[in-house]
Amino acid sequence: MQDPKYVKDAFADIADKYVFTNHVLSFGVDIFWRRKVAKMISSRNPINVLDIATGSGDLALEIQKKCPEAEVIGSDFCEPMLQQANKRGLERTVLADALNLPFSEAHFDVVTVSFGLRNMADWSGALTEMFRVLSSGGYLIILDFSLPQGFIGHKLYRFYLHKILPAVAGLITGKRSAYQYLGESIESFPSGEKMCTLIESNGFNLAKFHPLSGGIATIYSAEKK
């Protein structure tokens, strides 16, 4: 669980460099991860979609592109990040804390969160709010970092995560500490079956996980039945 003030301040400080830094650090692969999520969502022909912790709007913009008939709302508790999302073309944004969403019950067909649940102060509390605003039969998708399996891959990735990534990100943003925090948060975040258990313990059904790029990221999906 994370300190919300630290998270908000950290993202506010790097908001204008966030998108570029992410693409550099992932070698552009994060773009394809989000496209995969947007394609999964478009196949369901949603009427409305809520992207929680939307940040600079990367996933919401992909969904907006793939689902032009749907209303796509991006919410975040960091206003400078939402300003970046607006500049980049996200049509509707809402300043809101994921633990206290200003939406009625059963309002959205799809709820998403990419690289955001890990940063929240209460993972179960956030999932409970996602469940509340999702309609019956609605679809939840979570995209987040995970740790690859296998000794060599695991060791190499952790070296990159804790040594190389903060150094490179620090040069780009001037905020090395924010990216040192990133590695620490990934280490403590549940993944695979553990995340599916957490999702289902907060009311969802049929939780599944889909590792990406050797397991350095994972898509989790579930339904509200």
XYZ file of N, CA and C in Angstrom:
675
model
N 0.845 -1.187 0.000
C 0.000 0.000 0.000
C 0.887 1.247 0.000
N 0.424 2.302 -0.653
C 1.289 3.456 -0.889
C 0.800 4.706 -0.151
N 1.719 5.655 -0.002
C 1.415 6.952 0.601
C 0.828 7.850 -0.482
N -0.467 8.192 -0.409
C -1.103 8.945 -1.493
C -0.492 10.316 -1.740
N -0.038 11.000 -0.684
C 0.565 12.324 -0.884
C 1.876 12.208 -1.665
N 2.679 11.210 -1.313
C 3.940 11.024 -2.033
C 3.674 10.704 -3.497
N 2.721 9.819 -3.742
C 2.395 9.429 -5.122
C 1.904 10.623 -5.923
N 0.994 11.400 -5.346
C 0.460 12.564 -6.054
C 1.550 13.572 -6.377
N 2.388 13.873 -5.400
C 3.470 14.841 -5.612
C 4.482 14.334 -6.641
N 4.788 13.032 -6.584
C 5.763 12.458 -7.514
C 5.266 12.567 -8.954
N 3.993 12.244 -9.183
C 3.450 12.313 -10.536
C 3.274 13.753 -11.005
N 2.938 14.637 -10.086
C 2.811 16.047 -10.461
C 4.149 16.598 -10.955
N 5.236 16.168 -10.319
C 6.565 16.663 -10.665
C 7.045 16.188 -12.035
N 6.562 15.028 -12.473
C 7.060 14.467 -13.741
C 5.994 14.452 -14.839
N 4.861 15.136 -14.603
C 3.718 15.039 -15.523
C 4.083 15.375 -16.966
N 4.872 16.429 -17.173
C 5.165 16.869 -18.536
C 6.164 15.969 -19.259
N 6.838 15.090 -18.513
C 7.813 14.187 -19.128
C 7.395 12.725 -19.012
N 6.236 12.487 -18.453
C 5.810 11.135 -18.102
C 5.685 10.213 -19.318
N 5.006 10.659 -20.350
C 4.756 9.819 -21.523
C 6.069 9.453 -22.206
N 6.892 10.458 -22.481
C 8.158 10.215 -23.159
C 9.040 9.261 -22.352
N 9.102 9.486 -21.037
C 9.944 8.646 -20.180
C 9.485 7.199 -20.204
N 8.174 6.979 -20.137
C 7.640 5.619 -20.170
C 8.026 4.896 -21.455
N 7.911 5.594 -22.579
C 8.229 4.966 -23.861
C 9.716 4.618 -23.955
N 10.556 5.500 -23.416
C 11.997 5.233 -23.429
C 12.319 4.027 -22.554
N 11.778 4.008 -21.349
C 12.114 2.961 -20.387
C 11.597 1.595 -20.804
N 10.486 1.560 -21.543
C 9.920 0.278 -21.980
C 10.324 -0.063 -23.411
N 11.150 0.791 -24.014
C 11.542 0.630 -25.425
C 10.311 0.637 -26.349
N 9.276 1.349 -25.911
C 8.066 1.505 -26.707
C 7.071 0.370 -26.588
N 7.413 -0.676 -25.840
C 6.528 -1.844 -25.736
C 5.236 -1.509 -25.002
N 5.271 -0.525 -24.102
C 4.060 -0.164 -23.363
C 2.932 0.278 -24.288
N 3.273 0.817 -25.443
C 2.266 1.225 -26.424
C 1.466 0.015 -26.882
N 2.161 -1.080 -27.153
C 1.497 -2.294 -27.632
C 0.688 -2.972 -26.527
N 1.139 -2.864 -25.278
C 0.353 -3.404 -24.173
C -1.007 -2.708 -24.100
N -0.997 -1.394 -24.206
C -2.250 -0.647 -24.110
C -3.143 -0.912 -25.320
N -2.551 -1.063 -26.473
C -3.348 -1.382 -27.659
C -4.057 -2.725 -27.510
N -3.373 -3.674 -26.891
C -3.981 -4.985 -26.655
C -5.187 -4.866 -25.731
N -5.037 -4.064 -24.677
C -6.152 -3.844 -23.753
C -7.321 -3.175 -24.478
N -7.028 -2.138 -25.254
C -8.084 -1.423 -25.980
C -8.810 -2.342 -26.953
N -8.079 -3.253 -27.588
C -8.698 -4.207 -28.507
C -9.619 -5.164 -27.759
N -9.199 -5.611 -26.574
C -10.043 -6.478 -25.750
C -11.344 -5.777 -25.391
N -11.254 -4.495 -25.101
C -12.436 -3.719 -24.715
C -13.345 -3.472 -25.914
N -12.773 -3.155 -27.064
C -13.578 -2.839 -28.248
C -14.437 -4.022 -28.673
N -13.981 -5.240 -28.402
C -14.739 -6.430 -28.792
C -16.043 -6.556 -28.014
N -16.177 -5.821 -26.921
C -17.383 -5.863 -26.091
C -18.369 -4.750 -26.434
N -17.979 -3.858 -27.350
C -18.847 -2.751 -27.790
C -19.449 -1.981 -26.611
N -18.620 -1.432 -25.746
C -19.142 -0.754 -24.556
C -19.839 0.566 -24.884
N -20.769 0.942 -24.014
C -21.435 2.244 -24.117
C -20.610 3.298 -23.386
N -20.085 2.920 -22.228
C -19.257 3.862 -21.475
C -18.136 3.128 -20.753
N -17.009 3.822 -20.642
C -15.804 3.240 -20.060
C -15.205 4.246 -19.079
N -14.799 3.760 -17.910
C -14.087 4.591 -16.947
C -12.663 4.069 -16.829
N -11.693 4.939 -17.113
C -10.281 4.607 -16.932
C -9.790 5.309 -15.674
N -9.609 4.538 -14.619
C -9.202 5.077 -13.317
C -7.686 5.242 -13.278
N -7.223 6.280 -12.575
C -5.790 6.595 -12.520
C -5.260 6.744 -13.942
N -5.990 7.500 -14.721
C -5.691 7.623 -16.153
C -4.365 8.312 -16.426
N -3.871 9.108 -15.463
C -2.600 9.804 -15.663
C -2.640 10.718 -16.865
N -1.702 10.538 -17.775
C -1.653 11.363 -18.985
C -2.566 10.836 -20.087
N -3.392 9.856 -19.747
C -4.447 9.421 -20.657
C -4.060 8.375 -21.689
N -2.913 7.738 -21.527
C -2.431 6.805 -22.552
C -3.453 5.721 -22.891
N -3.948 5.013 -21.877
C -4.904 3.938 -22.149
C -6.249 4.498 -22.582
N -6.730 5.531 -21.907
C -8.028 6.115 -22.263
C -8.044 6.598 -23.707
N -6.941 7.159 -24.164
C -6.860 7.624 -25.552
C -6.903 6.457 -26.536
N -6.279 5.349 -26.194
C -6.348 4.157 -27.047
C -7.773 3.617 -27.109
N -8.442 3.607 -25.954
C -9.829 3.137 -25.913
C -10.729 4.080 -26.695
N -10.513 5.378 -26.529
C -11.285 6.390 -27.257
C -11.150 6.184 -28.769
N -9.955 5.816 -29.204
C -9.698 5.576 -30.623
C -10.377 4.295 -31.110
N -10.287 3.233 -30.294
C -10.829 1.936 -30.676
C -12.347 1.858 -30.515
N -12.895 2.673 -29.623
C -14.337 2.630 -29.323
C -14.938 4.017 -29.523
N -14.995 4.509 -30.770
C -15.433 5.883 -31.026
C -16.878 6.173 -30.627
N -17.705 5.133 -30.496
C -19.102 5.327 -30.107
C -19.286 5.369 -28.598
N -18.280 4.985 -27.863
C -18.398 4.920 -26.406
C -17.993 6.232 -25.757
N -18.596 6.519 -24.608
C -18.142 7.634 -23.775
C -16.978 7.116 -22.928
N -15.822 7.747 -23.054
C -14.639 7.335 -22.302
C -14.263 8.451 -21.337
N -14.237 8.123 -20.056
C -13.892 9.090 -19.013
C -12.587 8.656 -18.354
N -11.670 9.574 -18.222
C -10.436 9.317 -17.494
C -10.467 10.041 -16.162
N -10.262 9.318 -15.076
C -10.238 9.948 -13.750
C -8.855 9.789 -13.123
N -8.474 10.785 -12.325
C -7.191 10.736 -11.631
C -7.238 11.745 -10.489
N -6.395 11.518 -9.464
C -6.386 12.479 -8.348
C -5.255 13.487 -8.476
N -4.510 13.429 -9.588
C -3.391 14.344 -9.818
C -3.741 15.272 -10.987
N -4.057 16.525 -10.664
C -4.528 17.459 -11.691
C -3.509 17.721 -12.800
N -2.207 17.882 -12.503
C -1.248 18.096 -13.599
C -1.233 16.951 -14.613
N -1.450 15.734 -14.160
C -1.515 14.608 -15.088
C -2.763 14.700 -15.961
N -3.891 15.079 -15.373
C -5.117 15.239 -16.155
C -4.971 16.348 -17.189
N -4.251 17.389 -16.843
C -4.007 18.471 -17.803
C -3.246 17.945 -19.024
N -2.308 17.042 -18.794
C -1.581 16.424 -19.906
C -2.522 15.572 -20.751
N -3.421 14.837 -20.093
C -4.392 14.009 -20.818
C -5.289 14.868 -21.700
N -5.737 15.997 -21.164
C -6.571 16.919 -21.943
C -5.825 17.473 -23.146
N -4.577 17.860 -22.948
C -3.772 18.394 -24.040
C -3.587 17.370 -25.151
N -3.530 16.108 -24.775
C -3.278 15.052 -25.741
C -4.557 14.577 -26.441
N -5.708 15.103 -26.029
C -6.936 14.826 -26.760
C -7.978 13.991 -26.048
N -7.769 13.693 -24.754
C -8.804 12.958 -24.034
C -9.979 13.898 -23.792
N -11.132 13.510 -24.275
C -12.275 14.425 -24.324
C -12.891 14.709 -22.962
N -12.882 13.724 -22.068
C -13.513 13.962 -20.775
C -12.643 13.418 -19.653
N -12.352 14.257 -18.679
C -11.579 13.848 -17.510
C -12.285 14.325 -16.245
N -12.040 13.603 -15.152
C -12.642 13.936 -13.864
C -11.564 13.822 -12.787
N -11.415 14.876 -12.005
C -10.484 14.863 -10.883
C -11.145 14.097 -9.738
N -10.585 12.926 -9.413
C -11.235 12.082 -8.408
C -10.249 11.094 -7.813
N -10.487 10.769 -6.545
C -9.713 9.747 -5.849
C -10.352 8.391 -6.153
N -9.542 7.417 -6.515
C -10.055 6.092 -6.860
C -10.754 5.405 -5.694
N -10.475 5.857 -4.470
C -11.104 5.260 -3.296
C -12.445 5.908 -2.968
N -12.802 6.955 -3.707
C -14.076 7.655 -3.476
C -14.541 8.269 -4.793
N -14.968 7.412 -5.705
C -15.327 7.858 -7.043
C -16.670 8.591 -7.055
N -16.766 9.713 -7.780
C -18.011 10.509 -7.804
C -19.004 10.038 -8.869
N -19.219 8.734 -8.934
C -20.126 8.158 -9.927
C -21.144 7.268 -9.225
N -22.313 7.154 -9.824
C -23.375 6.336 -9.236
C -23.064 4.852 -9.389
N -23.777 4.038 -8.647
C -23.577 2.591 -8.710
C -23.982 2.043 -10.077
N -23.272 1.014 -10.509
C -23.601 0.270 -11.732
C -23.708 1.176 -12.960
N -22.794 2.130 -13.084
C -22.896 3.121 -14.151
C -22.124 2.748 -15.411
N -20.990 2.047 -15.269
C -20.104 1.822 -16.406
C -20.129 0.365 -16.890
N -19.999 0.207 -18.217
C -19.887 -1.132 -18.813
C -18.502 -1.721 -18.583
N -17.490 -0.856 -18.628
C -16.096 -1.288 -18.489
C -15.369 -0.328 -17.555
N -14.576 -0.888 -16.666
C -13.679 -0.095 -15.811
C -12.261 -0.609 -16.028
N -11.342 0.317 -16.245
C -9.944 -0.055 -16.453
C -9.039 0.724 -15.505
N -7.877 0.168 -15.268
C -6.820 0.891 -14.552
C -5.490 0.323 -15.039
N -4.632 1.193 -15.544
C -3.333 0.727 -16.037
C -2.207 1.386 -15.247
N -1.378 0.554 -14.666
C -0.227 1.011 -13.884
C -0.639 1.989 -12.784
N -1.834 1.754 -12.223
C -2.354 2.680 -11.220
C -2.762 2.023 -9.913
N -3.342 0.833 -9.978
C -3.788 0.166 -8.750
C -2.626 -0.025 -7.786
N -1.479 -0.367 -8.310
C -0.263 -0.586 -7.517
C 0.098 0.640 -6.679
N -0.270 1.844 -7.142
C 0.097 3.087 -6.460
C -0.931 3.552 -5.436
N -2.014 2.794 -5.273
C -3.095 3.255 -4.404
C -2.888 2.848 -2.957
N -3.468 3.631 -2.060
C -3.274 3.417 -0.628
C -3.982 2.170 -0.111
N -5.015 1.715 -0.824
C -5.801 0.560 -0.372
C -6.270 -0.194 -1.613
N -5.596 -1.280 -1.953
C -5.942 -2.024 -3.170
C -7.353 -2.591 -3.099
N -7.714 -3.180 -1.963
C -9.057 -3.746 -1.818
C -10.121 -2.647 -1.862
N -9.825 -1.516 -1.210
C -10.775 -0.408 -1.236
C -11.009 0.106 -2.645
N -9.953 0.180 -3.443
C -10.077 0.628 -4.824
C -10.877 -0.371 -5.650
N -10.614 -1.659 -5.466
C -11.358 -2.692 -6.193
C -12.838 -2.682 -5.805
N -13.121 -2.411 -4.537
C -14.513 -2.312 -4.093
C -15.234 -1.163 -4.793
N -14.545 -0.019 -4.953
C -15.127 1.111 -5.676
C -15.329 0.779 -7.159
N -14.369 0.080 -7.764
C -14.519 -0.334 -9.163
C -15.738 -1.243 -9.316
N -15.892 -2.164 -8.370
C -17.049 -3.064 -8.385
C -18.347 -2.277 -8.273
N -18.363 -1.285 -7.407
C -19.578 -0.492 -7.168
C -20.031 0.240 -8.421
N -19.119 0.864 -9.142
C -19.514 1.687 -10.298
C -19.687 0.870 -11.573
N -19.323 -0.403 -11.534
C -19.440 -1.260 -12.712
C -20.833 -1.876 -12.760
N -21.414 -1.923 -13.947
C -22.748 -2.488 -14.116
C -22.712 -4.009 -14.013
N -23.852 -4.627 -13.779
C -23.949 -6.080 -13.737
C -23.556 -6.648 -15.097
N -22.662 -7.614 -15.098
C -22.144 -8.141 -16.358
C -21.011 -7.314 -16.924
N -20.614 -6.258 -16.186
C -19.555 -5.373 -16.645
C -18.183 -6.023 -16.561
N -17.225 -5.352 -17.157
C -15.897 -5.920 -17.404
C -14.835 -5.056 -16.741
N -13.950 -5.696 -15.989
C -12.823 -5.016 -15.344
C -11.529 -5.455 -16.018
N -10.662 -4.489 -16.342
C -9.326 -4.822 -16.834
C -8.285 -4.013 -16.064
N -7.289 -4.713 -15.572
C -6.157 -4.096 -14.877
C -4.890 -4.444 -15.658
N -4.110 -3.437 -15.988
C -2.808 -3.634 -16.622
C -1.754 -3.098 -15.670
N -0.790 -3.934 -15.323
C 0.248 -3.445 -14.414
C 1.520 -4.256 -14.574
N 2.586 -3.737 -13.968
C 3.861 -4.425 -13.997
C 3.815 -5.677 -13.118
N 4.662 -6.630 -13.462
C 4.835 -7.838 -12.671
C 6.286 -8.271 -12.813
N 6.652 -9.316 -12.124
C 8.023 -9.810 -12.188
C 8.066 -11.088 -13.026
N 8.962 -11.175 -14.004
C 9.041 -12.368 -14.850
C 9.470 -13.588 -14.041
N 9.015 -14.754 -14.496
C 9.381 -16.006 -13.851
C 10.693 -16.525 -14.453
N 11.322 -17.440 -13.773
C 12.589 -17.984 -14.251
C 13.750 -17.229 -13.636
N 14.754 -17.941 -13.179
C 15.846 -17.344 -12.412
C 16.585 -16.254 -13.188
N 16.987 -16.557 -14.432
C 17.793 -15.607 -15.196
C 16.989 -14.353 -15.534
N 15.776 -14.566 -16.079
C 14.937 -13.424 -16.431
C 14.584 -12.577 -15.233
N 14.309 -13.234 -14.127
C 13.947 -12.530 -12.896
C 15.114 -11.674 -12.405
N 16.300 -12.248 -12.379
C 17.474 -11.520 -11.889
C 17.844 -10.358 -12.808
N 17.809 -10.605 -14.114
C 18.151 -9.550 -15.069
C 17.158 -8.399 -14.979
N 15.879 -8.728 -14.898
C 14.860 -7.674 -14.852
C 14.988 -6.857 -13.572
N 15.240 -7.521 -12.460
C 15.380 -6.793 -11.199
C 16.599 -5.877 -11.226
N 17.670 -6.309 -11.899
C 18.836 -5.447 -12.042
C 18.465 -4.203 -12.847
N 17.744 -4.397 -13.954
C 17.299 -3.262 -14.773
C 16.376 -2.352 -13.959
N 15.458 -2.975 -13.234
C 14.444 -2.237 -12.487
C 15.047 -1.351 -11.399
N 16.047 -1.857 -10.715
C 16.582 -1.145 -9.550
C 17.855 -0.343 -9.830
N 18.538 -0.645 -10.926
C 19.800 0.034 -11.210
C 19.733 0.915 -12.462
N 19.361 0.316 -13.576
C 19.406 1.039 -14.847
C 18.222 1.994 -14.997
N 17.023 1.502 -14.729
C 15.819 2.318 -14.930
C 15.848 3.617 -14.120
N 16.127 3.600 -12.813
C 16.151 4.874 -12.070
C 17.203 5.845 -12.587
N 18.349 5.312 -13.033
C 19.407 6.187 -13.536
C 18.982 6.888 -14.820
N 18.411 6.122 -15.754
C 17.960 6.703 -17.030
C 16.805 7.675 -16.796
N 15.822 7.260 -16.006
C 14.668 8.119 -15.724
C 15.089 9.381 -14.983
N 16.065 9.250 -14.110
C 16.559 10.414 -13.387
C 17.170 11.445 -14.315
N 17.882 10.983 -15.334
C 18.462 11.899 -16.314
C 17.387 12.626 -17.108
N 16.302 11.923 -17.443
C 15.236 12.514 -18.260
C 14.379 13.476 -17.452
N 13.999 13.050 -16.249
C 13.025 13.814 -15.467
C 13.642 14.655 -14.357
N 14.850 14.302 -13.938
C 15.444 14.967 -12.785
C 14.860 14.487 -11.475
N 14.067 13.397 -11.515
C 13.392 12.876 -10.323
C 13.687 11.389 -10.167
N 14.930 11.081 -9.904
C 15.332 9.677 -9.782
C 14.545 8.954 -8.688
N 14.227 9.636 -7.602
C 13.558 8.989 -6.478
C 12.200 8.417 -6.864
N 11.507 9.086 -7.797
C 10.199 8.600 -8.231
C 10.318 7.237 -8.896
N 11.416 7.007 -9.584
C 11.594 5.745 -10.289
C 12.279 4.687 -9.427
N 12.936 5.104 -8.354
C 13.370 4.143 -7.349
C 12.142 3.581 -6.634
N 11.185 4.455 -6.391
C 9.914 4.033 -5.805
C 9.202 3.034 -6.711
N 9.285 3.226 -8.039
C 8.627 2.338 -8.989
C 9.058 0.894 -8.774
N 10.378 0.668 -8.704
C 10.876 -0.682 -8.497
C 10.388 -1.287 -7.196
N 10.400 -0.496 -6.142
C 9.948 -0.975 -4.839
C 8.463 -1.351 -4.873
N 7.667 -0.554 -5.569
C 6.228 -0.821 -5.623
C 5.925 -2.083 -6.433
N 6.694 -2.338 -7.485
C 6.499 -3.548 -8.283
C 6.838 -4.787 -7.469
N 7.893 -4.695 -6.672
C 8.303 -5.827 -5.840
C 7.206 -6.229 -4.850
N 6.483 -5.243 -4.337
C 5.496 -5.528 -3.290
C 4.099 -5.807 -3.829
N 3.895 -5.639 -5.136
C 2.556 -5.762 -5.723
C 2.257 -7.218 -6.065
N 1.079 -7.739 -5.678
C 0.755 -9.131 -6.015
C 0.571 -9.311 -7.521
N 0.926 -10.497 -8.013
C 0.779 -10.754 -9.439
C 0.264 -12.172 -9.666
N -0.120 -12.473 -10.901
C -0.588 -13.810 -11.253
C -1.795 -14.241 -10.445
N -1.742 -15.463 -9.942
C -2.860 -16.024 -9.184
C -3.176 -15.206 -7.933
N -2.138 -14.627 -7.314
C -2.370 -13.821 -6.109
C -3.232 -12.602 -6.423
N -2.980 -11.977 -7.573
C -3.803 -10.832 -7.946
C -5.221 -11.278 -8.283
N -5.357 -12.411 -8.960
C -6.699 -12.916 -9.273
C -7.486 -13.195 -7.993
N -6.815 -13.740 -6.988
C -7.470 -13.986 -5.702
C -7.913 -12.685 -5.054
N -7.063 -11.656 -5.116
C -7.418 -10.352 -4.562
C -8.623 -9.769 -5.286
N -8.650 -9.869 -6.604
C -9.769 -9.344 -7.399
C -11.068 -10.052 -7.028
N -11.025 -11.378 -6.953
C -12.241 -12.138 -6.661
C -12.698 -11.951 -5.212
N -11.772 -11.679 -4.312
C -12.140 -11.452 -2.910
C -12.885 -10.136 -2.733
N -12.865 -9.311 -3.771
C -13.596 -8.039 -3.716
C -14.829 -8.052 -4.622
N -15.373 -9.249 -4.863
C -16.682 -9.381 -5.497
C -16.698 -9.823 -6.946
N -15.564 -9.764 -7.629
C -15.538 -10.095 -9.050
C -15.488 -11.604 -9.282
N -15.869 -11.992 -10.505
C -15.850 -13.393 -10.909
C -14.927 -13.585 -12.112
N -14.539 -14.842 -12.323
C -13.819 -15.236 -13.538
C -12.538 -14.422 -13.753
N -11.814 -14.148 -12.688
C -10.564 -13.393 -12.825
C -9.523 -14.232 -13.563
N -8.886 -13.619 -14.536
C -7.859 -14.289 -15.333
C -6.648 -13.374 -15.462
N -5.489 -13.971 -15.733
C -4.307 -13.141 -15.968
C -3.610 -13.568 -17.251
N -3.047 -12.556 -17.932
C -2.425 -12.756 -19.236
C -1.057 -12.072 -19.206
N 0.026 -12.820 -18.963
C 1.367 -12.214 -18.925
C 1.758 -11.631 -20.280
N 2.485 -10.527 -20.254
C 2.954 -9.851 -21.459
C 4.475 -9.729 -21.429
N 5.090 -9.841 -22.595
C 6.536 -9.603 -22.735
C 7.360 -10.376 -21.709
N 7.062 -11.672 -21.616
C 7.817 -12.520 -20.703
C 7.457 -12.355 -19.246
N 6.369 -11.621 -18.970
C 5.916 -11.472 -17.594
C 6.297 -10.167 -16.932
N 6.872 -9.215 -17.680
C 7.216 -7.936 -17.040
C 5.984 -7.048 -16.867
N 4.902 -7.415 -17.536
C 3.611 -6.772 -17.322
C 2.538 -7.850 -17.443
N 1.372 -7.589 -16.889
C 0.287 -8.565 -16.915
C -1.049 -7.845 -17.070
N -1.926 -8.428 -17.880
C -3.311 -7.969 -17.977
C -4.158 -8.892 -17.116
N -4.979 -8.294 -16.244
C -5.935 -9.046 -15.433
C -7.336 -8.661 -15.894
N -8.202 -9.637 -16.066
C -9.572 -9.352 -16.467
C -10.528 -10.082 -15.534
N -11.692 -9.491 -15.329
C -12.719 -10.113 -14.470
C -14.065 -9.506 -14.836
N -15.116 -10.144 -14.351
C -16.475 -9.667 -14.618
C -17.240 -9.481 -13.320
N -18.248 -8.617 -13.400
C -19.161 -8.443 -12.262
C -20.426 -9.214 -12.580
N -20.653 -10.290 -11.873
C -21.825 -11.136 -12.106
C -22.833 -10.946 -10.986
